[in-house]
Coordinates of C-alpha atoms in Angstrom, one line a residue:
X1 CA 71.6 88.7 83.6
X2 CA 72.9 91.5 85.5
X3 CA 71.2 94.5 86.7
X4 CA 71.8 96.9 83.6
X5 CA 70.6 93.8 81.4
X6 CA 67.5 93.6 83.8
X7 CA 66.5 97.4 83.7
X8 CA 66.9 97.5 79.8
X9 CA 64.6 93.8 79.8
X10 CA 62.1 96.3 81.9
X11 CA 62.1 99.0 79.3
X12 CA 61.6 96.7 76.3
X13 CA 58.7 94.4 77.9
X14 CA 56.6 97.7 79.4
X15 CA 56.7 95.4 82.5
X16 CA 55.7 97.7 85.7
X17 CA 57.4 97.1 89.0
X18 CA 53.5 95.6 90.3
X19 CA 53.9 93.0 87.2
X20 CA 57.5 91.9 88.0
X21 CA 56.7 91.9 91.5
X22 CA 53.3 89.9 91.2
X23 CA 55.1 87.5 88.6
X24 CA 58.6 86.6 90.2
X25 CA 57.2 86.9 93.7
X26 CA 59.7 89.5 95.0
X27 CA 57.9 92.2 97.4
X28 CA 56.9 95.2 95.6
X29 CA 58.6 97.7 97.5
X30 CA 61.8 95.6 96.8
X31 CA 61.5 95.9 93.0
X32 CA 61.1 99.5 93.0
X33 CA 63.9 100.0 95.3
X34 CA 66.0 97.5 92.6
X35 CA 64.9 99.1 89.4
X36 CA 65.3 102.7 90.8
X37 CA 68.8 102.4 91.9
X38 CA 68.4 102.4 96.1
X39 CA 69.4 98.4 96.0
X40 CA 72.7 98.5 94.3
X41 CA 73.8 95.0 95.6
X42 CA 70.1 93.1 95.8
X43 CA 70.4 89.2 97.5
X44 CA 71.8 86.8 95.3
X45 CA 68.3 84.5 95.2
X46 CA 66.6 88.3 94.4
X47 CA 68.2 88.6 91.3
X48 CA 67.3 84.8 90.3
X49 CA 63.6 85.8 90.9
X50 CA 63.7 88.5 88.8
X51 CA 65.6 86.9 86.2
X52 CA 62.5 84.1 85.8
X53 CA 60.5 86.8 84.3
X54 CA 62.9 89.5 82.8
X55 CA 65.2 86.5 81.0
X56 CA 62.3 85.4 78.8
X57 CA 60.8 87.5 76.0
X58 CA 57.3 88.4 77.9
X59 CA 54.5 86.0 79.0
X60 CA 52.7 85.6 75.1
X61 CA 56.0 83.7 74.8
X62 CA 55.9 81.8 77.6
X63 CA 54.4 78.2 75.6
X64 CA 50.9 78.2 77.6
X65 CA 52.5 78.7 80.9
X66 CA 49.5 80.5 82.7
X67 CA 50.8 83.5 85.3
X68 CA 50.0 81.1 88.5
X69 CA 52.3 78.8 87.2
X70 CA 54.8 81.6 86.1
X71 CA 55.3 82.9 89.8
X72 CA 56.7 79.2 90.8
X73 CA 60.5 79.5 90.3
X74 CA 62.1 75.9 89.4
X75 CA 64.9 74.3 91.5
X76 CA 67.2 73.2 88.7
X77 CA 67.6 76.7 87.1
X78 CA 66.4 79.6 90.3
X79 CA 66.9 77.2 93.3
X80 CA 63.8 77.1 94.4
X81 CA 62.2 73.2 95.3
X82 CA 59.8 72.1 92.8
X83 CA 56.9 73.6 91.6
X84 CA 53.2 71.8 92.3
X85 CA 49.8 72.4 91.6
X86 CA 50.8 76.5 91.1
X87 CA 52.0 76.5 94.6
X88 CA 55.9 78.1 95.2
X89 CA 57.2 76.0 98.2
X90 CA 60.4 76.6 100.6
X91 CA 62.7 78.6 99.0
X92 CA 66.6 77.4 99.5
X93 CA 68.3 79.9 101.4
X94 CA 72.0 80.4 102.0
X95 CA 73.7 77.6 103.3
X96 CA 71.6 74.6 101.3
X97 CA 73.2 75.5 97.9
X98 CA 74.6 72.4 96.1
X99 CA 76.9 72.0 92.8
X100 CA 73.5 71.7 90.7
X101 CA 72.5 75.6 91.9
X102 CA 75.9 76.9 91.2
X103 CA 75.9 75.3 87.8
X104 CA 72.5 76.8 87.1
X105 CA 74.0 80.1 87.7
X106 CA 74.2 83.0 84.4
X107 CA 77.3 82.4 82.5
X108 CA 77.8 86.0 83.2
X109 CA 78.1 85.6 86.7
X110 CA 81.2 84.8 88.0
X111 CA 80.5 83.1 91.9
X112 CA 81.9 80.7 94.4
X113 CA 80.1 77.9 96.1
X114 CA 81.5 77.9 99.9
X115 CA 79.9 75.6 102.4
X116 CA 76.7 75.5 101.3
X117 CA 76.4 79.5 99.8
X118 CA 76.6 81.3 97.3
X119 CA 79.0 84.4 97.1
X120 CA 78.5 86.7 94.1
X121 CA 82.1 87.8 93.1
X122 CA 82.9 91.3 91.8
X123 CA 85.0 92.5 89.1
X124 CA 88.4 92.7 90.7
X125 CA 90.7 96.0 90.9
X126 CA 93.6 96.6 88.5
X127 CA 96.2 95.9 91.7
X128 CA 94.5 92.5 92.2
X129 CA 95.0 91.4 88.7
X130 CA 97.9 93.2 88.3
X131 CA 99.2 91.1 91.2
X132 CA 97.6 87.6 90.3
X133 CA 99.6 88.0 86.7
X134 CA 102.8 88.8 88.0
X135 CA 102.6 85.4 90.1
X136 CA 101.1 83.3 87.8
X137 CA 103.9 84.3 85.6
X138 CA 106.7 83.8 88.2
X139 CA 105.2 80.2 89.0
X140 CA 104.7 79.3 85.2
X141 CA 108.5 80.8 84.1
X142 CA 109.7 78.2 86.9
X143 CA 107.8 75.2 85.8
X144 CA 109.2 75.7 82.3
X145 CA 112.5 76.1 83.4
X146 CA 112.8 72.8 85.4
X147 CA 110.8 71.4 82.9
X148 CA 108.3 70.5 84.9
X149 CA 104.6 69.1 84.4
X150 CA 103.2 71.2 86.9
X151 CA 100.0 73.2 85.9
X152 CA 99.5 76.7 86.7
X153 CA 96.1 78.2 86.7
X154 CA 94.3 81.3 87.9
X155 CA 90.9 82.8 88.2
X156 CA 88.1 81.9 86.7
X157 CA 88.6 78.3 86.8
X158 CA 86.7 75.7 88.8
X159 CA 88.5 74.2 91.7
X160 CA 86.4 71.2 93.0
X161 CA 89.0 70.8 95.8
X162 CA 86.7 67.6 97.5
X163 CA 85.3 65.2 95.1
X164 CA 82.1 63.8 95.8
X165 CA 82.0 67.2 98.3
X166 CA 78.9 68.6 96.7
X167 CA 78.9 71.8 98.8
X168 CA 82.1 73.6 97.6
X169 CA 83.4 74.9 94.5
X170 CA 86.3 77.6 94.6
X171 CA 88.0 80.0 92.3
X172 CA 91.4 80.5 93.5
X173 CA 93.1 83.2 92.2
X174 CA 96.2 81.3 91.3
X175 CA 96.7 77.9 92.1
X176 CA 99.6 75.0 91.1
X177 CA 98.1 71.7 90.3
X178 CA 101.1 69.0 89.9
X179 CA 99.0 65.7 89.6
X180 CA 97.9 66.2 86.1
X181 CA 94.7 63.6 86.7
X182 CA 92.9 66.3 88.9
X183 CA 93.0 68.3 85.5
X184 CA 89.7 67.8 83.8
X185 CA 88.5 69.7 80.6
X186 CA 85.8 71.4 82.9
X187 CA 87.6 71.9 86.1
X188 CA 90.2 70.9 88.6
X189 CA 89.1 67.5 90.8
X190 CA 91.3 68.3 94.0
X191 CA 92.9 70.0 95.8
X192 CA 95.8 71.8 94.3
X193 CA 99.6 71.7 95.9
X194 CA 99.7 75.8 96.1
X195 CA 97.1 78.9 96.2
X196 CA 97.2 82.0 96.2
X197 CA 94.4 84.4 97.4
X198 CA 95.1 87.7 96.7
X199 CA 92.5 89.8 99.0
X200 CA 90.2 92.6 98.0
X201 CA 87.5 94.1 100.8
X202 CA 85.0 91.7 99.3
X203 CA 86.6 88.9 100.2
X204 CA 89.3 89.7 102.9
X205 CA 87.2 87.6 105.5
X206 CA 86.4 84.7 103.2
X207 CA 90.3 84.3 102.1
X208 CA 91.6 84.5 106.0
X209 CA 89.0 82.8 107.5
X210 CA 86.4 80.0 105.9
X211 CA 88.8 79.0 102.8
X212 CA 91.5 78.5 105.0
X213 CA 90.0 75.9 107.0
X214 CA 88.7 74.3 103.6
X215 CA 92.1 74.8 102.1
X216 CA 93.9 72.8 105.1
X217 CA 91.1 70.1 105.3
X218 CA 90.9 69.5 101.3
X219 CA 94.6 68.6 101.6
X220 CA 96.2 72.1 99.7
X221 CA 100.2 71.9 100.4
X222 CA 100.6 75.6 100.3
X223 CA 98.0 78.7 101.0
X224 CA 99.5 82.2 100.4
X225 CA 97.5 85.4 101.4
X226 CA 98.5 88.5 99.4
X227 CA 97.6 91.7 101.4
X228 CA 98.4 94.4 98.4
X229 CA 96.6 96.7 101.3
X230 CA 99.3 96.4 103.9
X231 CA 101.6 95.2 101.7
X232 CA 102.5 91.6 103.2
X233 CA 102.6 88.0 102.3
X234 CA 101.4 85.3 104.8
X235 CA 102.3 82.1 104.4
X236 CA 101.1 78.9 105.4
X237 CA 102.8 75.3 105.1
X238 CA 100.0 72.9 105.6
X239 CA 101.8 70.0 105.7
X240 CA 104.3 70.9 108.4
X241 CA 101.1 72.4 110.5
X242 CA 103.8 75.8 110.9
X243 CA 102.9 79.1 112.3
X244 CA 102.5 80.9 109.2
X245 CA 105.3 82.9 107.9
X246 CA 104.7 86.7 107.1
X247 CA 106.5 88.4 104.4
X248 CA 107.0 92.6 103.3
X249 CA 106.7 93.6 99.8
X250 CA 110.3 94.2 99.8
X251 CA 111.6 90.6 100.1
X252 CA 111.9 87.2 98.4
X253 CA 109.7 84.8 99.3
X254 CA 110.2 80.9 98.6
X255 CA 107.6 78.5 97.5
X256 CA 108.0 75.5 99.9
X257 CA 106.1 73.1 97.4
X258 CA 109.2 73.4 94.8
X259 CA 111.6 73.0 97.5
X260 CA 111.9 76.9 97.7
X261 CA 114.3 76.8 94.5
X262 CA 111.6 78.9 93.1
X263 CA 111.8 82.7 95.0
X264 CA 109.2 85.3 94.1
X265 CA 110.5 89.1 94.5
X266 CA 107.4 91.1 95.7
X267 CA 109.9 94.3 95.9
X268 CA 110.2 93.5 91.6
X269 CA 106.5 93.4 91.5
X270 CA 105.5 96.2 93.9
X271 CA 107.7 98.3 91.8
X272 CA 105.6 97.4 88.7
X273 CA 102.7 98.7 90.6
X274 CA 104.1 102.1 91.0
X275 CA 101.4 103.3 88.2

């Protein structure tokens, strides 16, 4: 559920911000900042709390559950440890989060699981997708061309780039997987040869900083960071261990992974951005 689906829950149950708060556990004067629009962006395991009282249809429907009971938030589905005797213990915080909590998340939450936390993602700008198209269009033409078996994917798509790694799960914005046995129906299982992260001020620190590093150790041949801001392309050739290589929007720039045969024209695709 997100907010808007939470506040209109509120309104339909007659739930007061002393019930929701007594019930999910969250402090009263963070529920009323929530539900009267101070907290635009409330904590990730806030909005799980909530979402164990306003997700179901009111506590007549609850199948005997009595309201002790009710405040206790399970692990599997609001990442909380289990539940005994009426008694809430340690809540998971950021950091501890595991496949299983990620899995447990809203289907109408797009997220990424990134050493151990949770990052909420937002709904991207028209530049970013814009951007992500034009490229995953350039890398696909290519693949077809050569007649290749590559496979090119973008976001949102499950990249599991460590199996058995139960502690990361990304969503690339583009990626090109050319094993086609990491390819599962539900998700990729490895690393891919080339991503792309096209940045956004959300996650301009994550894409430079902590998904490099799990980029180059998951074994990722290629990590591009597209900077639509200053309008740049950095490059990174993991297996050659190379000072990364930094582009303008107004010039070609090869992907090593196909031998740079292929050559993307940012200056074609700037253009196209001139709306």
């Amino acid at each position: 559920m997100n907010l808007e689906d939470m506040k209109r829950r509120k309104d339909e149950l007659g739930y007061s911000c002393e019930q929701i708060a007594r019930l999910s556990g969250v402090p009263l004067s963070t529920v009323q900042k929530i539900f009267s629009g101070i907290t635009m962006r409330p904590r990730f395991d806030t909005l799980k709390a909530l979402e164990t009282v306003l997700g179901r249809s009111g506590l007549s429907d609850w199948g005997g559950i009595d309201r002790e009971e009710a405040n206790c938030v399970r692990e599997t589905e609001f990442h909380y440890d289990a539940c005994g005797n009426g008694k809430q213990s340690r809540q998971k915080q950021q950091g501890e989060y595991s496949l299983d909590d990620y899995y447990a998340l809203s289907g109408e939450q797009r997220a990424e699981l990134l050493n151990g936390r949770i990052y909420l993602l937002a709904a991207p700008s028209v530049v970013h997708q814009a951007i992500v198209l034009e490229l995953a269009a350039a890398l696909k033409d290519h693949i077809r061309k050569k007649g290749g078996e590559c496979f090119t994917g973008v976001a949102p798509l499950d990249v599991h780039l460590i199996p058995g790694d139960e502690n990361n799960l990304l969503e690339p914005d583009v990626f090109v997987v050319c094993d086609r046995e990491k390819i599962t129906p539900q998700r990729i299982e490895g690393a891919p040869d080339l991503v792309i992260e096209v940045l956004s001020s959300s996650t301009r620190k994550r894409d430079m900083g902590m998904k490099y590093a799990l980029y180059l150790e998951s074994g990722v041949r290629e990590y591009w960071i597209v900077d639509p801001d200053s309008r740049k392309v950095v490059v990174y050739k993991m297996e050659k261990a190379e000072l990364p290589i930094i582009y303008t929007f107004e010039e070609e720039v090869p992907v090593s992974i196909f031998d740079e045969e292929c050559r993307i024209d940012f200056s074609e695709i700037a253009e196209r951005l001139s709306f």
